[in-house]
Amino acid sequence: MQHAAYVFDAYGTLFDVHAAVRRHADQIGPDGQLLSEIWRAKQLEYSWVRTLMGAYVDFWQLTEQALDFAFRKVPSADVGLRAKLLDAYWRLDCYPEVPAVLKALKASGAKLAILSNGSPEMLEAAVKSAALDQVLDDIYSVEAVKRFKADPSVYDMVTTGWRLYPDAVSFQSSNRWDVAGATKFGFRTAWINRSDQPEEYRDFPPALILPSLEGLLAAG
């Protein structure tokens, strides 16, 4: 492997953010996917706006607020499911290839970490639920800097913590805006484009565009 360290975004990259709604799809009804998409979109929007405002609250509060907004936008969904959906968010499914890819990268001698907007408690729960705690060297949460991605201070946690130059780090995210921020910071980036989204932020291109994490093993 060509890089000393592989750092992964959590939500949407390692963990399926739509798994919580899918787990209760039969109770939510035909608008479940819409509910899930709004939930995710508002969760991210709140993180960007609060960083610009300098008004940080942790990601769990944003997750709750975003779900409440989604329920208001999708009145066909039973708000009585709120507690179940929030509980499911603590135990999101990881994508099928994730355990094997992380184990292979770890076996190559690379250091592995998560760098996420998630609160420490959210990330610890998700990692343990997916049995990834044995392969990760560190979990970096924005809680330490109280600013969300794509603020440069978030990416700097890794280089400062591991005493590495940015170009020694391979950073993987399914979020193109996150990849742009990490690219500008100086990381080698891989965009995990799971849903075949169109390219954007062309002035901050990723080194790799992959449909899943499996491509990292061939790319190095």
XYZ file of N, CA and C in Angstrom:
660
model
N 0.828 -1.186 0.000
C 0.000 0.000 0.000
C 0.878 1.256 0.000
N 0.436 2.301 -0.641
C 1.276 3.463 -0.873
C 1.169 4.512 0.232
N 0.182 4.429 1.079
C -0.027 5.480 2.070
C 0.156 4.958 3.494
N 0.664 5.841 4.329
C 0.908 5.477 5.717
C -0.379 5.408 6.522
N -1.375 6.148 6.068
C -2.609 6.249 6.836
C -3.815 6.341 5.914
N -4.875 5.656 6.316
C -6.153 5.709 5.600
C -7.210 6.198 6.585
N -7.837 7.289 6.227
C -8.815 7.921 7.100
C -10.161 7.945 6.382
N -11.211 7.582 7.105
C -12.523 7.402 6.507
C -13.563 8.311 7.154
N -14.339 8.965 6.315
C -15.591 9.547 6.789
C -16.464 8.398 7.281
N -17.358 8.670 8.213
C -18.197 7.608 8.771
C -19.534 7.463 8.043
N -20.355 8.512 8.101
C -21.740 8.398 7.653
C -21.862 8.552 6.137
N -22.299 7.482 5.502
C -22.410 7.440 4.052
C -21.215 6.777 3.402
N -20.114 6.664 4.136
C -18.894 6.058 3.613
C -18.686 4.671 4.209
N -18.660 4.594 5.530
C -18.611 3.295 6.205
C -20.006 2.807 6.576
N -20.852 3.736 7.028
C -22.173 3.379 7.549
C -23.273 3.937 6.654
N -24.270 3.123 6.415
C -25.381 3.485 5.538
C -26.372 4.366 6.301
N -26.413 5.648 5.951
C -27.264 6.597 6.688
C -28.755 6.334 6.482
N -29.092 5.573 5.457
C -30.509 5.287 5.202
C -30.970 3.983 5.856
N -30.058 3.315 6.554
C -30.406 2.031 7.165
C -31.443 2.176 8.273
N -31.428 3.308 8.983
C -32.372 3.481 10.095
C -33.810 3.486 9.594
N -34.075 4.253 8.529
C -35.426 4.302 7.970
C -35.778 2.963 7.314
N -34.830 2.376 6.626
C -35.100 1.105 5.952
C -35.483 0.010 6.951
N -34.920 0.068 8.141
C -35.207 -0.932 9.164
C -36.681 -0.892 9.585
N -37.323 0.271 9.423
C -38.729 0.409 9.816
C -39.604 0.794 8.622
N -39.157 0.403 7.449
C -39.845 0.802 6.213
C -41.291 0.346 6.172
N -41.575 -0.840 6.702
C -42.940 -1.361 6.638
C -43.909 -0.515 7.457
N -43.408 0.130 8.515
C -44.257 0.973 9.348
C -44.346 2.403 8.812
N -43.309 2.850 8.135
C -43.294 4.225 7.632
C -44.160 4.371 6.395
N -44.122 3.377 5.519
C -44.935 3.443 4.306
C -44.158 3.908 3.094
N -44.864 4.254 2.014
C -44.226 4.525 0.724
C -43.334 5.765 0.688
N -43.455 6.646 1.651
C -42.644 7.864 1.651
C -41.393 7.743 2.514
N -41.028 6.527 2.850
C -39.874 6.313 3.714
C -38.572 6.841 3.127
N -38.365 6.585 1.843
C -37.131 7.044 1.218
C -37.050 8.569 1.203
N -38.185 9.217 0.924
C -38.228 10.672 0.947
C -37.896 11.192 2.342
N -38.484 10.564 3.353
C -38.204 10.966 4.738
C -36.708 10.855 5.032
N -36.112 9.751 4.612
C -34.704 9.527 4.885
C -33.817 10.537 4.168
N -34.151 10.855 2.931
C -33.352 11.813 2.160
C -33.426 13.212 2.763
N -34.620 13.620 3.199
C -34.759 14.936 3.831
C -34.002 14.962 5.160
N -34.119 13.906 5.917
C -33.424 13.794 7.203
C -31.924 14.015 7.008
N -31.350 13.314 6.043
C -29.915 13.438 5.797
C -29.544 14.835 5.281
N -30.322 15.354 4.354
C -30.009 16.665 3.773
C -30.033 17.761 4.836
N -31.030 17.743 5.706
C -31.121 18.780 6.733
C -30.043 18.605 7.804
N -29.707 17.372 8.122
C -28.629 17.103 9.070
C -27.337 17.786 8.614
N -27.012 17.631 7.332
C -25.805 18.244 6.790
C -25.943 19.766 6.704
N -27.092 20.232 6.244
C -27.302 21.677 6.144
C -27.102 22.355 7.493
N -27.660 21.753 8.531
C -27.517 22.339 9.863
C -26.047 22.402 10.283
N -25.266 21.387 9.915
C -23.847 21.392 10.293
C -23.102 22.523 9.595
N -23.379 22.750 8.325
C -22.694 23.816 7.584
C -23.086 25.189 8.131
N -24.385 25.395 8.334
C -24.861 26.706 8.790
C -24.328 27.020 10.188
N -24.328 26.039 11.066
C -23.850 26.294 12.430
C -22.351 26.568 12.468
N -21.603 25.940 11.565
C -20.177 26.243 11.496
C -19.959 27.668 11.010
N -20.706 28.087 10.002
C -20.598 29.459 9.509
C -21.008 30.473 10.574
N -22.006 30.126 11.364
C -22.493 31.021 12.408
C -21.618 31.033 13.655
N -20.779 29.998 13.808
C -20.036 29.842 15.049
C -20.936 29.460 16.200
N -21.927 28.607 15.898
C -22.924 28.218 16.900
C -22.998 26.697 16.983
N -21.917 26.074 17.387
C -21.809 24.616 17.406
C -22.738 23.967 18.432
N -23.421 22.923 18.003
C -24.024 21.934 18.905
C -23.635 20.576 18.347
N -23.657 19.537 19.161
C -23.134 18.273 18.678
C -24.049 17.643 17.626
N -23.488 16.704 16.907
C -24.144 16.124 15.728
C -25.409 15.356 16.096
N -25.463 14.854 17.314
C -26.678 14.153 17.709
C -27.858 15.119 17.795
N -27.632 16.307 18.313
C -28.710 17.289 18.361
C -29.174 17.656 16.946
N -28.232 17.787 16.023
C -28.595 18.086 14.644
C -29.371 16.939 14.024
N -29.002 15.720 14.372
C -29.705 14.540 13.854
C -31.156 14.522 14.329
N -31.364 14.841 15.597
C -32.726 14.917 16.136
C -33.524 16.037 15.466
N -32.926 17.204 15.349
C -33.613 18.348 14.752
C -33.955 18.100 13.287
N -33.046 17.456 12.588
C -33.276 17.162 11.172
C -34.407 16.158 10.992
N -34.486 15.170 11.870
C -35.588 14.207 11.789
C -36.917 14.891 12.075
N -36.951 15.768 13.037
C -38.192 16.485 13.336
C -38.648 17.299 12.119
N -37.704 17.938 11.447
C -38.049 18.681 10.231
C -38.568 17.731 9.158
N -37.930 16.592 8.993
C -38.347 15.630 7.969
C -39.764 15.139 8.222
N -40.104 14.900 9.472
C -41.472 14.469 9.786
C -42.490 15.553 9.407
N -42.122 16.799 9.603
C -43.044 17.882 9.242
C -43.209 17.985 7.724
N -42.141 17.675 6.998
C -42.211 17.721 5.536
C -42.891 16.505 4.934
N -42.924 15.407 5.683
C -43.523 14.162 5.173
C -44.614 13.741 6.156
N -45.778 14.377 6.096
C -46.818 14.115 7.092
C -47.394 12.705 7.045
N -47.159 11.989 5.933
C -47.649 10.614 5.853
C -46.877 9.676 6.782
N -45.678 10.070 7.182
C -44.863 9.248 8.087
C -45.307 9.477 9.525
N -45.459 8.394 10.269
C -45.955 8.446 11.639
C -44.871 8.972 12.579
N -45.099 10.152 13.142
C -44.121 10.749 14.043
C -43.919 9.893 15.294
N -44.836 8.977 15.524
C -44.691 8.054 16.643
C -43.500 7.113 16.496
N -42.935 7.063 15.291
C -41.754 6.236 15.052
C -40.450 6.964 15.365
N -40.548 8.200 15.801
C -39.349 9.012 16.027
C -38.328 8.311 16.914
N -38.764 7.793 18.043
C -37.832 7.166 18.984
C -37.162 5.937 18.371
N -37.914 5.158 17.615
C -37.342 3.969 16.981
C -36.298 4.335 15.936
N -36.580 5.374 15.155
C -35.631 5.783 14.121
C -34.347 6.334 14.740
N -34.489 7.127 15.782
C -33.301 7.659 16.441
C -32.485 6.543 17.086
N -33.154 5.583 17.678
C -32.445 4.443 18.267
C -31.692 3.666 17.197
N -32.311 3.488 16.031
C -31.670 2.751 14.942
C -30.444 3.474 14.418
N -30.417 4.794 14.544
C -29.279 5.567 14.035
C -28.002 5.271 14.815
N -28.129 4.778 16.019
C -26.952 4.422 16.811
C -26.341 3.104 16.339
N -27.086 2.337 15.545
C -26.627 1.005 15.118
C -26.805 0.850 13.604
N -26.318 1.825 12.857
C -26.449 1.781 11.405
C -25.654 0.613 10.822
N -26.193 0.018 9.761
C -25.459 -1.041 9.067
C -24.241 -0.446 8.373
N -23.129 -1.171 8.408
C -22.010 -0.753 7.571
C -22.189 -1.389 6.191
N -21.543 -0.812 5.179
C -21.639 -1.356 3.838
C -20.923 -2.708 3.789
N -21.369 -3.613 2.917
C -20.889 -5.010 2.964
C -19.380 -5.179 2.865
N -18.717 -4.329 2.060
C -17.282 -4.535 1.843
C -16.408 -3.946 2.944
N -16.996 -3.154 3.836
C -16.207 -2.376 4.790
C -15.299 -3.233 5.682
N -15.810 -4.276 6.372
C -14.924 -5.025 7.276
C -13.712 -5.628 6.578
N -13.917 -6.240 5.423
C -12.807 -6.895 4.728
C -11.779 -5.894 4.229
N -12.237 -4.759 3.705
C -11.310 -3.751 3.191
C -10.476 -3.169 4.328
N -11.110 -2.828 5.433
C -10.365 -2.256 6.547
C -9.361 -3.256 7.118
N -9.751 -4.521 7.197
C -8.817 -5.541 7.704
C -7.616 -5.688 6.777
N -7.850 -5.642 5.465
C -6.749 -5.778 4.508
C -5.800 -4.583 4.592
N -6.345 -3.388 4.722
C -5.501 -2.205 4.845
C -4.703 -2.240 6.146
N -5.353 -2.690 7.202
C -4.665 -2.805 8.487
C -3.529 -3.822 8.395
N -3.774 -4.934 7.718
C -2.763 -5.978 7.579
C -1.562 -5.505 6.767
N -1.763 -4.502 5.927
C -0.664 -3.961 5.126
C 0.280 -3.083 5.945
N -0.114 -2.766 7.169
C 0.707 -1.930 8.026
C 0.259 -0.489 8.116
N -0.813 -0.137 7.423
C -1.308 1.241 7.449
C -2.053 1.532 8.747
N -2.047 2.794 9.144
C -2.872 3.231 10.256
C -4.252 3.579 9.720
N -5.278 3.315 10.506
C -6.659 3.550 10.081
C -7.391 4.395 11.120
N -8.216 5.304 10.625
C -9.016 6.133 11.532
C -10.302 6.560 10.860
N -11.242 6.953 11.683
C -12.452 7.642 11.248
C -12.273 9.121 11.561
N -12.715 9.967 10.637
C -12.774 11.413 10.852
C -14.188 11.850 10.501
N -14.957 12.247 11.506
C -16.400 12.374 11.295
C -17.002 13.560 12.034
N -18.128 14.032 11.489
C -18.967 15.016 12.170
C -19.650 14.424 13.400
N -19.739 13.120 13.466
C -20.470 12.470 14.547
C -19.886 12.771 15.914
N -20.744 12.731 16.930
C -20.272 12.895 18.299
C -19.476 11.651 18.700
N -18.596 11.751 19.685
C -17.843 10.572 20.123
C -18.737 9.399 20.501
N -19.859 9.699 21.161
C -20.758 8.625 21.581
C -21.414 7.936 20.389
N -21.835 8.719 19.395
C -22.429 8.145 18.191
C -21.441 7.247 17.465
N -20.219 7.733 17.323
C -19.214 6.984 16.574
C -18.808 5.713 17.299
N -18.650 5.799 18.600
C -18.292 4.608 19.373
C -19.368 3.540 19.242
N -20.632 3.950 19.305
C -21.729 2.992 19.190
C -21.764 2.346 17.805
N -21.585 3.154 16.756
C -21.619 2.628 15.393
C -20.457 1.680 15.135
N -19.286 2.050 15.605
C -18.095 1.217 15.396
C -18.227 -0.120 16.115
N -18.705 -0.089 17.329
C -18.877 -1.345 18.078
C -19.961 -2.218 17.471
N -21.047 -1.589 17.020
C -22.140 -2.340 16.399
C -21.674 -3.070 15.150
N -20.764 -2.441 14.396
C -20.249 -3.039 13.160
C -18.996 -3.873 13.397
N -18.551 -4.000 14.659
C -17.365 -4.777 15.026
C -16.109 -4.277 14.312
N -15.979 -2.949 14.201
C -14.807 -2.357 13.563
C -13.794 -1.843 14.575
N -14.088 -1.977 15.853
C -13.231 -1.390 16.877
C -11.842 -2.023 16.925
N -11.704 -3.255 16.425
C -10.412 -3.925 16.482
C -9.466 -3.512 15.362
N -9.977 -2.836 14.327
C -9.110 -2.481 13.200
C -8.788 -0.988 13.137
N -9.466 -0.185 13.912
C -9.247 1.257 13.882
C -8.233 1.679 14.941
N -7.312 2.548 14.541
C -6.338 3.080 15.481
C -6.876 4.283 16.244
N -7.727 5.073 15.577
C -8.264 6.276 16.205
C -9.631 6.609 15.626
N -10.397 7.335 16.408
C -11.662 7.911 15.947
C -11.605 9.400 16.253
N -11.586 10.206 15.203
C -11.537 11.659 15.359
C -12.941 12.237 15.151
N -13.434 12.903 16.168
C -14.737 13.569 16.110
C -14.542 15.072 16.098
N -15.399 15.770 15.362
C -15.332 17.232 15.326
C -15.603 17.857 16.685
N -16.073 17.065 17.626
C -16.309 17.584 18.976
C -15.056 18.252 19.541
N -13.893 17.773 19.106
C -12.633 18.306 19.640
C -12.379 19.743 19.194
N -12.878 20.128 18.009
C -12.649 21.493 17.507
C -13.927 22.315 17.444
N -15.063 21.622 17.638
C -16.375 22.267 17.655
C -16.658 23.070 16.381
N -16.266 22.489 15.275
C -16.607 22.972 13.939
C -16.806 21.742 13.073
N -17.716 21.838 12.119
C -18.013 20.696 11.267
C -17.214 20.769 9.962
N -17.117 19.655 9.283
C -16.542 19.624 7.937
C -17.351 20.559 7.031
N -16.683 21.251 6.121
C -15.338 21.044 5.637
C -14.367 22.095 6.166
N -14.499 22.481 7.430
C -13.581 23.426 8.028
C -12.193 22.785 8.107
N -11.135 23.509 7.716
C -9.789 22.922 7.714
C -9.345 22.384 9.069
N -9.836 22.976 10.149
C -9.420 22.524 11.477
C -9.812 21.078 11.742
N -10.850 20.599 11.061
C -11.275 19.208 11.217
C -10.216 18.270 10.643
N -9.778 18.530 9.430
C -8.787 17.662 8.785
C -7.435 17.756 9.497
N -7.149 18.915 10.067
C -5.884 19.111 10.763
C -5.759 18.240 12.008
N -6.881 17.772 12.551
C -6.809 16.886 13.712
C -5.988 15.644 13.407
N -6.101 15.130 12.196
C -5.386 13.909 11.823
C -3.893 14.170 11.690
N -3.529 15.200 10.945
C -2.100 15.466 10.731
C -1.403 15.860 12.027
N -2.095 16.590 12.870
C -1.519 16.961 14.161
C -1.433 15.747 15.089
N -2.513 14.981 15.142
C -2.550 13.822 16.029
C -1.549 12.744 15.655
N -1.370 12.539 14.355
C -0.462 11.483 13.898
C 0.899 12.009 13.439
N 1.084 13.328 13.484
C 2.341 13.941 13.078
C 2.739 13.491 11.670
N 1.814 13.666 10.765
C 2.020 13.324 9.358
C 1.806 14.552 8.492
N 2.496 14.589 7.357
C 2.168 15.581 6.351
C 0.849 15.185 5.691
N 0.059 16.155 5.241
C -1.240 15.809 4.637
C -1.152 14.812 3.494
N -0.105 14.904 2.662
C -0.052 14.021 1.498
C 0.295 12.578 1.850
N 0.569 12.302 3.124
C 0.769 10.918 3.570
C -0.543 10.246 3.921
N -1.621 11.014 3.910
C -2.941 10.518 4.319
C -3.834 10.307 3.104
N -4.420 9.130 3.011
C -5.467 8.867 2.023
C -6.811 9.017 2.733
N -7.608 9.958 2.261
C -8.894 10.248 2.906
C -10.025 9.815 1.992
N -10.965 9.051 2.550
C -12.076 8.488 1.779
C -13.412 9.040 2.286
N -14.239 9.514 1.372
C -15.580 9.984 1.737
C -16.538 9.779 0.577
N -17.779 9.521 0.917
C -18.830 9.429 -0.104
C -19.430 10.794 -0.408
N -19.062 11.798 0.380
C -19.600 13.148 0.221
C -18.636 13.993 -0.595
N -19.077 14.435 -1.773
C -18.169 15.151 -2.666
C -17.666 16.450 -2.040
N -18.504 17.137 -1.284
C -18.086 18.378 -0.628
C -16.995 18.102 0.412
N -17.076 16.967 1.087
C -16.078 16.559 2.068
C -14.749 16.256 1.371
N -14.841 15.583 0.236
C -13.655 15.290 -0.566
C -12.993 16.591 -1.030
N -13.799 17.555 -1.435
C -13.249 18.846 -1.856
C -12.499 19.525 -0.714
N -13.091 19.527 0.466
C -12.441 20.130 1.626
C -11.143 19.441 1.985
N -11.143 18.113 1.934
C -9.942 17.351 2.262
C -8.862 17.519 1.199
N -9.275 17.629 -0.056
C -8.326 17.856 -1.144
C -7.646 19.210 -0.973
N -8.429 20.231 -0.680
C -7.860 21.563 -0.464
C -6.891 21.562 0.711
N -7.197 20.763 1.735
C -6.313 20.679 2.893
C -4.982 20.015 2.537
N -4.989 19.157 1.523
C -3.754 18.498 1.097
C -3.751 16.993 1.181
N -4.853 16.391 1.627
C -4.946 14.930 1.642
C -4.992 14.379 0.220
N -4.503 13.152 0.042
C -4.832 12.387 -1.161
C -6.255 11.876 -0.923
N -7.157 12.118 -1.845
C -8.566 11.820 -1.592
C -9.132 10.781 -2.557
N -10.069 10.021 -2.025
C -10.836 9.061 -2.823
C -12.308 9.341 -2.587
N -13.007 9.643 -3.660
C -14.457 9.848 -3.585
C -15.130 8.507 -3.800
N -15.834 8.039 -2.772
C -16.560 6.770 -2.865
C -17.969 7.107 -3.356
N -18.120 7.082 -4.663
C -19.363 7.548 -5.300
C -20.327 6.377 -5.441
N -20.936 6.006 -4.337
C -21.784 4.815 -4.291
C -23.050 4.945 -5.132
N -23.563 6.143 -5.280
C -24.841 6.317 -5.980
C -24.687 7.028 -7.319
N -23.477 7.019 -7.874
C -23.214 7.544 -9.213
C -23.681 8.991 -9.354
N -23.260 9.815 -8.413
C -23.593 11.239 -8.458
C -22.708 11.963 -9.476
N -23.196 13.056 -10.071
C -22.376 13.809 -11.021
C -21.215 14.514 -10.327
N -20.158 14.725 -11.075
C -18.983 15.413 -10.545
C -19.301 16.879 -10.262
N -18.657 17.424 -9.240
C -18.750 18.841 -8.902
C -17.458 19.246 -8.209
N -17.323 20.507 -7.829
C -16.094 21.021 -7.217
C -14.881 20.620 -8.061
N -14.956 20.901 -9.338
C -13.923 20.430 -10.265
C -12.548 21.039 -10.009
N -12.503 22.135 -9.301
C -11.202 22.720 -8.983
C -10.532 22.036 -7.794
N -11.230 21.099 -7.159
C -10.650 20.292 -6.081
C -10.931 18.818 -6.360
N -10.293 18.255 -7.389
C -10.627 16.896 -7.828
C -10.042 15.822 -6.909
N -10.732 14.705 -6.750
C -10.172 13.584 -5.998
C -9.118 12.855 -6.820
N -8.223 12.175 -6.115
C -7.242 11.343 -6.811
C -7.901 10.109 -7.407
N -8.952 9.623 -6.729
C -9.662 8.425 -7.166
C -11.164 8.648 -7.067
N -11.906 8.059 -7.983
C -13.360 7.975 -7.891
C -13.706 6.499 -7.961
N -14.304 5.975 -6.909
C -14.560 4.542 -6.800
C -16.034 4.299 -6.448
N -16.615 3.187 -6.923
C -17.994 2.885 -6.581
C -18.155 2.280 -5.188
N -17.054 1.801 -4.605
C -17.060 1.254 -3.254
C -15.629 1.310 -2.723
N -15.458 0.933 -1.484
C -14.123 0.956 -0.887
C -13.209 -0.134 -1.426
N -13.769 -1.138 -2.067
C -12.955 -2.248 -2.560
C -11.848 -1.785 -3.500
N -12.095 -0.733 -4.260
C -11.103 -0.237 -5.190
C -9.827 0.252 -4.535
N -9.874 0.552 -3.232
C -8.675 1.000 -2.539
C -7.600 -0.083 -2.516
N -8.012 -1.334 -2.479
C -7.055 -2.430 -2.375
C -6.257 -2.576 -3.661
N -6.873 -2.267 -4.780
C -6.167 -2.331 -6.059
C -5.376 -1.069 -6.319
N -5.911 0.071 -5.854
C -5.274 1.350 -6.150
C -4.062 1.627 -5.290
N -4.096 1.100 -4.050
C -2.991 1.365 -3.148
C -3.095 2.717 -2.500
